[in-house]
mmCIF file with all atom_site columns, C-alpha atoms in Angstrom:
data_model
loop_
_atom_site.group_PDB
_atom_site.id
_atom_site.type_symbol
_atom_site.label_atom_id
_atom_site.label_alt_id
_atom_site.label_comp_id
_atom_site.label_asym_id
_atom_site.label_entity_id
_atom_site.label_seq_id
_atom_site.pdbx_PDB_ins_code
_atom_site.Cartn_x
_atom_site.Cartn_y
_atom_site.Cartn_z
_atom_site.occupancy
_atom_site.B_iso_or_equiv
_atom_site.pdbx_formal_charge
_atom_site.auth_seq_id
_atom_site.auth_comp_id
_atom_site.auth_asym_id
_atom_site.auth_atom_id
_atom_site.pdbx_PDB_model_num
ATOM 1   C CA . LYS H 1 1   ? 129.785 69.974  132.659 1.00 0.00 ? 447 LYS H CA 1
ATOM 2   C CA . THR H 1 2   ? 131.678 70.643  129.862 1.00 0.00 ? 448 THR H CA 1
ATOM 3   C CA . PHE H 1 3   ? 132.782 74.171  128.828 1.00 0.00 ? 449 PHE H CA 1
ATOM 4   C CA . LYS H 1 4   ? 130.776 73.978  125.565 1.00 0.00 ? 450 LYS H CA 1
ATOM 5   C CA . GLU H 1 5   ? 127.810 72.516  127.415 1.00 0.00 ? 451 GLU H CA 1
ATOM 6   C CA . THR H 1 6   ? 128.176 75.477  129.726 1.00 0.00 ? 452 THR H CA 1
ATOM 7   C CA . PHE H 1 7   ? 128.438 78.122  126.936 1.00 0.00 ? 453 PHE H CA 1
ATOM 8   C CA . PHE H 1 8   ? 125.095 76.746  125.566 1.00 0.00 ? 454 PHE H CA 1
ATOM 9   C CA . TYR H 1 9   ? 123.302 76.561  128.854 1.00 0.00 ? 455 TYR H CA 1
ATOM 10  C CA . LEU H 1 10  ? 124.100 80.560  129.486 1.00 0.00 ? 456 LEU H CA 1
ATOM 11  C CA . ALA H 1 11  ? 123.325 81.301  125.757 1.00 0.00 ? 457 ALA H CA 1
ATOM 12  C CA . LYS H 1 12  ? 119.858 80.149  126.807 1.00 0.00 ? 458 LYS H CA 1
ATOM 13  C CA . GLN H 1 13  ? 119.935 82.441  129.270 1.00 0.00 ? 459 GLN H CA 1
ATOM 14  C CA . ILE H 1 14  ? 121.319 85.431  127.964 1.00 0.00 ? 460 ILE H CA 1
ATOM 15  C CA . ASP H 1 15  ? 118.846 84.707  124.652 1.00 0.00 ? 461 ASP H CA 1
ATOM 16  C CA . GLN H 1 16  ? 116.287 85.646  127.269 1.00 0.00 ? 462 GLN H CA 1
ATOM 17  C CA . LEU H 1 17  ? 117.781 89.060  128.189 1.00 0.00 ? 463 LEU H CA 1
ATOM 18  C CA . ASN H 1 18  ? 116.495 92.262  126.222 1.00 0.00 ? 464 ASN H CA 1
ATOM 19  C CA . CYS H 1 19  ? 119.860 93.919  126.238 1.00 0.00 ? 465 CYS H CA 1
ATOM 20  C CA . GLN H 1 20  ? 123.359 94.902  125.048 1.00 0.00 ? 466 GLN H CA 1
ATOM 21  C CA . TYR H 1 21  ? 125.944 92.567  126.610 1.00 0.00 ? 467 TYR H CA 1
ATOM 22  C CA . GLU H 1 22  ? 129.446 91.550  126.193 1.00 0.00 ? 468 GLU H CA 1
ATOM 23  C CA . TRP H 1 23  ? 131.016 88.092  126.920 1.00 0.00 ? 469 TRP H CA 1
ATOM 24  C CA . LEU H 1 24  ? 134.269 87.959  128.317 1.00 0.00 ? 470 LEU H CA 1
ATOM 25  C CA . ILE H 1 25  ? 136.119 84.899  128.273 1.00 0.00 ? 471 ILE H CA 1
ATOM 26  C CA . SER H 1 26  ? 139.440 84.283  130.434 1.00 0.00 ? 472 SER H CA 1
ATOM 27  C CA . ASP H 1 27  ? 140.869 81.083  129.532 1.00 0.00 ? 473 ASP H CA 1
ATOM 28  C CA . ASN H 1 28  ? 143.134 80.426  133.079 1.00 0.00 ? 474 ASN H CA 1
ATOM 29  C CA . ALA H 1 29  ? 145.724 78.552  130.927 1.00 0.00 ? 475 ALA H CA 1
ATOM 30  C CA . SER H 1 30  ? 143.911 75.642  130.581 1.00 0.00 ? 476 SER H CA 1
ATOM 31  C CA . ASN H 1 31  ? 145.655 72.597  129.223 1.00 0.00 ? 477 ASN H CA 1
ATOM 32  C CA . ASP H 1 32  ? 142.672 70.888  127.335 1.00 0.00 ? 478 ASP H CA 1
ATOM 33  C CA . ASP H 1 33  ? 140.387 72.336  124.301 1.00 0.00 ? 479 ASP H CA 1
ATOM 34  C CA . THR H 1 34  ? 138.950 75.379  125.773 1.00 0.00 ? 480 THR H CA 1
ATOM 35  C CA . GLN H 1 35  ? 141.215 77.932  123.515 1.00 0.00 ? 481 GLN H CA 1
ATOM 36  C CA . GLU H 1 36  ? 140.049 75.996  120.364 1.00 0.00 ? 482 GLU H CA 1
ATOM 37  C CA . ILE H 1 37  ? 136.486 75.785  121.856 1.00 0.00 ? 483 ILE H CA 1
ATOM 38  C CA . CYS H 1 38  ? 136.251 79.269  122.659 1.00 0.00 ? 484 CYS H CA 1
ATOM 39  C CA . LEU H 1 39  ? 137.596 80.618  119.247 1.00 0.00 ? 485 LEU H CA 1
ATOM 40  C CA . GLN H 1 40  ? 135.261 78.590  117.519 1.00 0.00 ? 486 GLN H CA 1
ATOM 41  C CA . LEU H 1 41  ? 132.334 79.370  119.280 1.00 0.00 ? 487 LEU H CA 1
ATOM 42  C CA . LYS H 1 42  ? 133.318 83.392  118.723 1.00 0.00 ? 488 LYS H CA 1
ATOM 43  C CA . THR H 1 43  ? 133.169 82.713  114.966 1.00 0.00 ? 489 THR H CA 1
ATOM 44  C CA . ASP H 1 44  ? 130.097 80.529  114.940 1.00 0.00 ? 490 ASP H CA 1
ATOM 45  C CA . PHE H 1 45  ? 127.961 82.756  117.360 1.00 0.00 ? 491 PHE H CA 1
ATOM 46  C CA . PRO H 1 46  ? 128.944 86.495  116.396 1.00 0.00 ? 492 PRO H CA 1
ATOM 47  C CA . GLN H 1 47  ? 125.656 87.559  118.096 1.00 0.00 ? 493 GLN H CA 1
ATOM 48  C CA . TYR H 1 48  ? 127.450 86.903  121.508 1.00 0.00 ? 494 TYR H CA 1
ATOM 49  C CA . ASN H 1 49  ? 129.961 89.623  121.311 1.00 0.00 ? 495 ASN H CA 1
ATOM 50  C CA . ILE H 1 50  ? 132.375 87.159  122.757 1.00 0.00 ? 496 ILE H CA 1
ATOM 51  C CA . SER H 1 51  ? 136.105 88.255  123.919 1.00 0.00 ? 497 SER H CA 1
ATOM 52  C CA . TYR H 1 52  ? 138.550 85.618  124.447 1.00 0.00 ? 498 TYR H CA 1
ATOM 53  C CA . HIS H 1 53  ? 141.536 86.152  126.278 1.00 0.00 ? 499 HIS H CA 1
ATOM 54  C CA . ARG H 1 54  ? 144.134 83.494  126.897 1.00 0.00 ? 500 ARG H CA 1
ATOM 55  C CA . GLN H 1 55  ? 146.502 83.896  130.211 1.00 0.00 ? 501 GLN H CA 1
ATOM 56  C CA . GLU H 1 56  ? 149.987 82.494  130.020 1.00 0.00 ? 502 GLU H CA 1
ATOM 57  C CA . LYS H 1 57  ? 149.965 80.988  132.989 1.00 0.00 ? 503 LYS H CA 1
ATOM 58  C CA . ASN H 1 58  ? 147.699 79.997  135.535 1.00 0.00 ? 504 ASN H CA 1
ATOM 59  C CA . ILE H 1 59  ? 146.908 83.332  137.615 1.00 0.00 ? 505 ILE H CA 1
ATOM 60  C CA . GLY H 1 60  ? 144.160 81.707  139.981 1.00 0.00 ? 506 GLY H CA 1
ATOM 61  C CA . LEU H 1 61  ? 140.193 82.071  140.166 1.00 0.00 ? 507 LEU H CA 1
ATOM 62  C CA . PHE H 1 62  ? 140.387 85.540  141.460 1.00 0.00 ? 508 PHE H CA 1
ATOM 63  C CA . GLN H 1 63  ? 142.812 86.918  139.621 1.00 0.00 ? 509 GLN H CA 1
ATOM 64  C CA . ASN H 1 64  ? 141.183 85.822  136.914 1.00 0.00 ? 510 ASN H CA 1
ATOM 65  C CA . TYR H 1 65  ? 138.152 87.473  137.757 1.00 0.00 ? 511 TYR H CA 1
ATOM 66  C CA . ASN H 1 66  ? 139.956 90.957  138.643 1.00 0.00 ? 512 ASN H CA 1
ATOM 67  C CA . PHE H 1 67  ? 141.383 90.573  134.734 1.00 0.00 ? 513 PHE H CA 1
ATOM 68  C CA . LEU H 1 68  ? 137.590 90.290  133.471 1.00 0.00 ? 514 LEU H CA 1
ATOM 69  C CA . LEU H 1 69  ? 136.337 93.233  135.831 1.00 0.00 ? 515 LEU H CA 1
ATOM 70  C CA . GLU H 1 70  ? 139.067 95.634  134.751 1.00 0.00 ? 516 GLU H CA 1
ATOM 71  C CA . ARG H 1 71  ? 138.095 94.559  130.662 1.00 0.00 ? 517 ARG H CA 1
ATOM 72  C CA . SER H 1 72  ? 134.429 94.659  131.131 1.00 0.00 ? 518 SER H CA 1
ATOM 73  C CA . LYS H 1 73  ? 132.486 97.620  129.782 1.00 0.00 ? 519 LYS H CA 1
ATOM 74  C CA . GLY H 1 74  ? 128.689 97.054  131.117 1.00 0.00 ? 520 GLY H CA 1
ATOM 75  C CA . GLU H 1 75  ? 127.023 98.672  133.767 1.00 0.00 ? 521 GLU H CA 1
ATOM 76  C CA . TYR H 1 76  ? 126.633 95.272  135.268 1.00 0.00 ? 522 TYR H CA 1
ATOM 77  C CA . VAL H 1 77  ? 129.028 92.170  135.785 1.00 0.00 ? 523 VAL H CA 1
ATOM 78  C CA . VAL H 1 78  ? 128.505 88.025  136.324 1.00 0.00 ? 524 VAL H CA 1
ATOM 79  C CA . PHE H 1 79  ? 131.209 85.740  137.113 1.00 0.00 ? 525 PHE H CA 1
ATOM 80  C CA . PRO H 1 80  ? 129.262 82.307  136.175 1.00 0.00 ? 526 PRO H CA 1
ATOM 81  C CA . SER H 1 81  ? 131.635 79.237  136.650 1.00 0.00 ? 527 SER H CA 1
ATOM 82  C CA . HIS H 1 82  ? 131.561 76.400  134.135 1.00 0.00 ? 528 HIS H CA 1
ATOM 83  C CA . ASP H 1 83  ? 129.518 73.780  136.788 1.00 0.00 ? 529 ASP H CA 1
ATOM 84  C CA . ASP H 1 84  ? 126.856 76.244  137.436 1.00 0.00 ? 530 ASP H CA 1
ATOM 85  C CA . HIS H 1 85  ? 123.106 75.652  136.970 1.00 0.00 ? 531 HIS H CA 1
ATOM 86  C CA . ILE H 1 86  ? 121.419 78.939  136.533 1.00 0.00 ? 532 ILE H CA 1
ATOM 87  C CA . LEU H 1 87  ? 117.727 79.893  137.467 1.00 0.00 ? 533 LEU H CA 1
ATOM 88  C CA . HIS H 1 88  ? 115.337 79.919  134.389 1.00 0.00 ? 534 HIS H CA 1
ATOM 89  C CA . ASN H 1 89  ? 115.030 83.625  134.066 1.00 0.00 ? 535 ASN H CA 1
ATOM 90  C CA . PHE H 1 90  ? 117.415 84.826  136.797 1.00 0.00 ? 536 PHE H CA 1
ATOM 91  C CA . TYR H 1 91  ? 119.630 87.051  134.620 1.00 0.00 ? 537 TYR H CA 1
ATOM 92  C CA . LYS H 1 92  ? 116.511 88.845  133.866 1.00 0.00 ? 538 LYS H CA 1
ATOM 93  C CA . ARG H 1 93  ? 114.914 89.221  136.964 1.00 0.00 ? 539 ARG H CA 1
ATOM 94  C CA . ALA H 1 94  ? 118.473 90.246  138.375 1.00 0.00 ? 540 ALA H CA 1
ATOM 95  C CA . LEU H 1 95  ? 118.353 92.785  135.782 1.00 0.00 ? 541 LEU H CA 1
ATOM 96  C CA . ASN H 1 96  ? 114.895 93.798  136.806 1.00 0.00 ? 542 ASN H CA 1
ATOM 97  C CA . CYS H 1 97  ? 115.865 94.451  140.491 1.00 0.00 ? 543 CYS H CA 1
ATOM 98  C CA . LEU H 1 98  ? 119.161 96.470  139.621 1.00 0.00 ? 544 LEU H CA 1
ATOM 99  C CA . ASP H 1 99  ? 117.322 99.241  137.045 1.00 0.00 ? 545 ASP H CA 1
ATOM 100 C CA . ALA H 1 100 ? 114.326 99.026  139.410 1.00 0.00 ? 546 ALA H CA 1
ATOM 101 C CA . ASP H 1 101 ? 116.644 100.404 142.441 1.00 0.00 ? 547 ASP H CA 1
ATOM 102 C CA . ILE H 1 102 ? 119.819 102.185 142.362 1.00 0.00 ? 548 ILE H CA 1
ATOM 103 C CA . GLY H 1 103 ? 120.686 101.086 146.175 1.00 0.00 ? 549 GLY H CA 1
ATOM 104 C CA . VAL H 1 104 ? 120.612 97.734  145.072 1.00 0.00 ? 550 VAL H CA 1
ATOM 105 C CA . VAL H 1 105 ? 124.762 96.274  144.630 1.00 0.00 ? 551 VAL H CA 1
ATOM 106 C CA . LEU H 1 106 ? 124.087 92.636  143.959 1.00 0.00 ? 552 LEU H CA 1
ATOM 107 C CA . VAL H 1 107 ? 121.515 90.076  143.229 1.00 0.00 ? 553 VAL H CA 1
ATOM 108 C CA . TYR H 1 108 ? 122.143 86.475  143.902 1.00 0.00 ? 554 TYR H CA 1
ATOM 109 C CA . THR H 1 109 ? 120.110 83.495  144.286 1.00 0.00 ? 555 THR H CA 1
ATOM 110 C CA . HIS H 1 110 ? 120.870 80.527  147.179 1.00 0.00 ? 556 HIS H CA 1
ATOM 111 C CA . SER H 1 111 ? 122.767 77.466  145.464 1.00 0.00 ? 557 SER H CA 1
ATOM 112 C CA . LYS H 1 112 ? 122.941 73.760  146.299 1.00 0.00 ? 558 LYS H CA 1
ATOM 113 C CA . VAL H 1 113 ? 126.341 71.995  146.151 1.00 0.00 ? 559 VAL H CA 1
ATOM 114 C CA . ILE H 1 114 ? 126.243 68.854  143.876 1.00 0.00 ? 560 ILE H CA 1
ATOM 115 C CA . GLY H 1 115 ? 128.528 65.904  143.684 1.00 0.00 ? 561 GLY H CA 1
ATOM 116 C CA . ILE H 1 116 ? 130.796 65.839  140.685 1.00 0.00 ? 562 ILE H CA 1
ATOM 117 C CA . HIS H 1 117 ? 130.384 62.446  139.418 1.00 0.00 ? 563 HIS H CA 1
ATOM 118 C CA . THR H 1 118 ? 126.543 62.180  141.290 1.00 0.00 ? 564 THR H CA 1
ATOM 119 C CA . GLU H 1 119 ? 123.536 64.132  141.626 1.00 0.00 ? 565 GLU H CA 1
ATOM 120 C CA . LYS H 1 120 ? 123.073 63.992  145.196 1.00 0.00 ? 566 LYS H CA 1
ATOM 121 C CA . ILE H 1 121 ? 123.101 66.849  147.018 1.00 0.00 ? 567 ILE H CA 1
ATOM 122 C CA . LEU H 1 122 ? 126.182 67.469  149.555 1.00 0.00 ? 568 LEU H CA 1
ATOM 123 C CA . ARG H 1 123 ? 125.049 71.018  151.011 1.00 0.00 ? 569 ARG H CA 1
ATOM 124 C CA . TYR H 1 124 ? 122.785 73.949  149.925 1.00 0.00 ? 570 TYR H CA 1
ATOM 125 C CA . GLU H 1 125 ? 124.346 77.406  150.397 1.00 0.00 ? 571 GLU H CA 1
ATOM 126 C CA . THR H 1 126 ? 121.668 80.030  152.011 1.00 0.00 ? 572 THR H CA 1
ATOM 127 C CA . CYS H 1 127 ? 122.642 83.344  152.049 1.00 0.00 ? 573 CYS H CA 1
ATOM 128 C CA . TYR H 1 128 ? 119.804 84.736  153.861 1.00 0.00 ? 574 TYR H CA 1
ATOM 129 C CA . GLY H 1 129 ? 120.130 88.100  155.318 1.00 0.00 ? 575 GLY H CA 1
ATOM 130 C CA . MET H 1 130 ? 123.350 88.729  153.416 1.00 0.00 ? 576 MET H CA 1
ATOM 131 C CA . GLY H 1 131 ? 123.579 92.676  152.394 1.00 0.00 ? 577 GLY H CA 1
ATOM 132 C CA . VAL H 1 132 ? 120.414 93.233  153.903 1.00 0.00 ? 578 VAL H CA 1
ATOM 133 C CA . GLY H 1 133 ? 119.302 96.001  156.179 1.00 0.00 ? 579 GLY H CA 1
ATOM 134 C CA . GLU H 1 134 ? 118.056 99.237  156.345 1.00 0.00 ? 580 GLU H CA 1
ATOM 135 C CA . SER H 1 135 ? 121.768 101.071 157.652 1.00 0.00 ? 581 SER H CA 1
ATOM 136 C CA . LEU H 1 136 ? 124.994 100.446 156.532 1.00 0.00 ? 582 LEU H CA 1
ATOM 137 C CA . LYS H 1 137 ? 125.896 98.774  159.620 1.00 0.00 ? 583 LYS H CA 1
ATOM 138 C CA . GLU H 1 138 ? 122.962 96.413  159.298 1.00 0.00 ? 584 GLU H CA 1
ATOM 139 C CA . ARG H 1 139 ? 123.817 95.274  156.135 1.00 0.00 ? 585 ARG H CA 1
ATOM 140 C CA . PHE H 1 140 ? 127.756 94.711  157.101 1.00 0.00 ? 586 PHE H CA 1
ATOM 141 C CA . LEU H 1 141 ? 126.741 92.677  160.201 1.00 0.00 ? 587 LEU H CA 1
ATOM 142 C CA . ASN H 1 142 ? 124.367 90.657  158.398 1.00 0.00 ? 588 ASN H CA 1
ATOM 143 C CA . THR H 1 143 ? 127.030 89.700  155.671 1.00 0.00 ? 589 THR H CA 1
ATOM 144 C CA . VAL H 1 144 ? 129.661 89.231  158.071 1.00 0.00 ? 590 VAL H CA 1
ATOM 145 C CA . LYS H 1 145 ? 127.537 86.424  160.253 1.00 0.00 ? 591 LYS H CA 1
ATOM 146 C CA . CYS H 1 146 ? 126.806 84.621  156.497 1.00 0.00 ? 592 CYS H CA 1
ATOM 147 C CA . LEU H 1 147 ? 129.422 81.929  156.114 1.00 0.00 ? 593 LEU H CA 1
ATOM 148 C CA . GLU H 1 148 ? 128.144 81.102  152.587 1.00 0.00 ? 594 GLU H CA 1
ATOM 149 C CA . THR H 1 149 ? 129.715 82.623  149.478 1.00 0.00 ? 595 THR H CA 1
ATOM 150 C CA . ALA H 1 150 ? 126.927 81.440  146.720 1.00 0.00 ? 596 ALA H CA 1
ATOM 151 C CA . ALA H 1 151 ? 126.318 85.288  145.952 1.00 0.00 ? 597 ALA H CA 1
ATOM 152 C CA . VAL H 1 152 ? 129.701 85.674  144.339 1.00 0.00 ? 598 VAL H CA 1
ATOM 153 C CA . GLN H 1 153 ? 127.933 83.847  141.226 1.00 0.00 ? 599 GLN H CA 1
ATOM 154 C CA . GLY H 1 154 ? 125.249 86.918  141.396 1.00 0.00 ? 600 GLY H CA 1
ATOM 155 C CA . VAL H 1 155 ? 125.188 89.908  139.423 1.00 0.00 ? 601 VAL H CA 1
ATOM 156 C CA . PHE H 1 156 ? 127.058 92.831  140.530 1.00 0.00 ? 602 PHE H CA 1
ATOM 157 C CA . ARG H 1 157 ? 126.731 96.478  139.744 1.00 0.00 ? 603 ARG H CA 1
ATOM 158 C CA . LYS H 1 158 ? 129.754 96.910  138.595 1.00 0.00 ? 604 LYS H CA 1
ATOM 159 C CA . SER H 1 159 ? 130.121 100.622 139.727 1.00 0.00 ? 605 SER H CA 1
ATOM 160 C CA . ALA H 1 160 ? 129.859 99.530  143.391 1.00 0.00 ? 606 ALA H CA 1
ATOM 161 C CA . LEU H 1 161 ? 132.012 96.461  142.463 1.00 0.00 ? 607 LEU H CA 1
ATOM 162 C CA . LEU H 1 162 ? 134.880 98.860  141.502 1.00 0.00 ? 608 LEU H CA 1
ATOM 163 C CA . ARG H 1 163 ? 134.622 100.897 144.879 1.00 0.00 ? 609 ARG H CA 1
ATOM 164 C CA . THR H 1 164 ? 135.801 97.741  146.602 1.00 0.00 ? 610 THR H CA 1
ATOM 165 C CA . THR H 1 165 ? 139.484 96.320  146.778 1.00 0.00 ? 611 THR H CA 1
ATOM 166 C CA . SER H 1 166 ? 138.113 93.504  144.510 1.00 0.00 ? 612 SER H CA 1
ATOM 167 C CA . PHE H 1 167 ? 138.952 89.745  144.842 1.00 0.00 ? 613 PHE H CA 1
ATOM 168 C CA . ARG H 1 168 ? 142.037 89.395  146.557 1.00 0.00 ? 614 ARG H CA 1
ATOM 169 C CA . GLY H 1 169 ? 144.370 86.554  145.690 1.00 0.00 ? 615 GLY H CA 1
ATOM 170 C CA . MET H 1 170 ? 143.836 84.544  148.967 1.00 0.00 ? 616 MET H CA 1
ATOM 171 C CA . PRO H 1 171 ? 141.418 82.147  150.505 1.00 0.00 ? 617 PRO H CA 1
ATOM 172 C CA . GLY H 1 172 ? 138.430 83.778  151.949 1.00 0.00 ? 618 GLY H CA 1
ATOM 173 C CA . SER H 1 173 ? 138.684 86.709  149.605 1.00 0.00 ? 619 SER H CA 1
ATOM 174 C CA . ASP H 1 174 ? 135.168 86.121  148.385 1.00 0.00 ? 620 ASP H CA 1
ATOM 175 C CA . HIS H 1 175 ? 134.462 86.883  151.891 1.00 0.00 ? 621 HIS H CA 1
ATOM 176 C CA . ILE H 1 176 ? 135.820 89.920  152.101 1.00 0.00 ? 622 ILE H CA 1
ATOM 177 C CA . LEU H 1 177 ? 134.628 91.145  149.105 1.00 0.00 ? 623 LEU H CA 1
ATOM 178 C CA . LEU H 1 178 ? 131.108 90.621  149.934 1.00 0.00 ? 624 LEU H CA 1
ATOM 179 C CA . ASN H 1 179 ? 131.648 92.191  153.591 1.00 0.00 ? 625 ASN H CA 1
ATOM 180 C CA . GLU H 1 180 ? 133.126 95.212  152.125 1.00 0.00 ? 626 GLU H CA 1
ATOM 181 C CA . LEU H 1 181 ? 130.250 95.430  148.773 1.00 0.00 ? 627 LEU H CA 1
ATOM 182 C CA . SER H 1 182 ? 127.424 95.574  151.892 1.00 0.00 ? 628 SER H CA 1
ATOM 183 C CA . LEU H 1 183 ? 128.895 98.835  152.826 1.00 0.00 ? 629 LEU H CA 1
ATOM 184 C CA . TYR H 1 184 ? 127.940 100.341 149.120 1.00 0.00 ? 630 TYR H CA 1
ATOM 185 C CA . GLY H 1 185 ? 124.454 99.004  148.754 1.00 0.00 ? 631 GLY H CA 1
ATOM 186 C CA . LYS H 1 186 ? 121.997 96.387  149.480 1.00 0.00 ? 632 LYS H CA 1
ATOM 187 C CA . PHE H 1 187 ? 122.003 92.834  148.190 1.00 0.00 ? 633 PHE H CA 1
ATOM 188 C CA . VAL H 1 188 ? 118.664 90.996  146.965 1.00 0.00 ? 634 VAL H CA 1
#
C-alpha cells in the first residue's frame, strides 16, 4: 500500500470516532514523494488535525515512535504502519475498552502477516494471554512468554506508556516495551 492509500484507509477508521484527535506524521527522511503528499493532505483535509514533521536523517523506527510520543497531546496513542489493515471499528472498540477501565493500558488485536507481492498469509501473530492476569507477576510472565509483537500496533494509554523507558533503539525493543508496560496494567 502507498502512503496515500494508508491515509485514506485510516481516515475511514478515524471518521467513525466521536472524539477529538491529532494525527502526527513523522517522515523518517523518506526519499520519495512522502513530504509532498503529507503537505497536500494537511491542506486538503484540515478536519484531521494533521501535524507533519520531517526528520533530517532516518532515525530508525523506534526512535521515530519516541519522537511522535513526545509530541502527542492526547490520552491515547497509536503507531499504525503504512502497510497495516485495521479491523473495522477497531479504534472505536479500543477507545471504549480504555474509557471503561482505567486499569487497561493497551488494547490490541491479533494479526496476519501477508506477503508483499502476494495475498498469501505467511504467518499469524497471536498474542493470547499477553498482558493478561490478576496480578502484576502473572501479567508480566504471560507477556514475557509471548514472542509476537502485533500488540505494538494497538491503542496505548499514553500515561502508562510514558512510565516505561519507551522504545529503545535496538532490535527487540518492542518486546521490552510490552513486557515493561504489562507492569503498569492489563492488555485486552
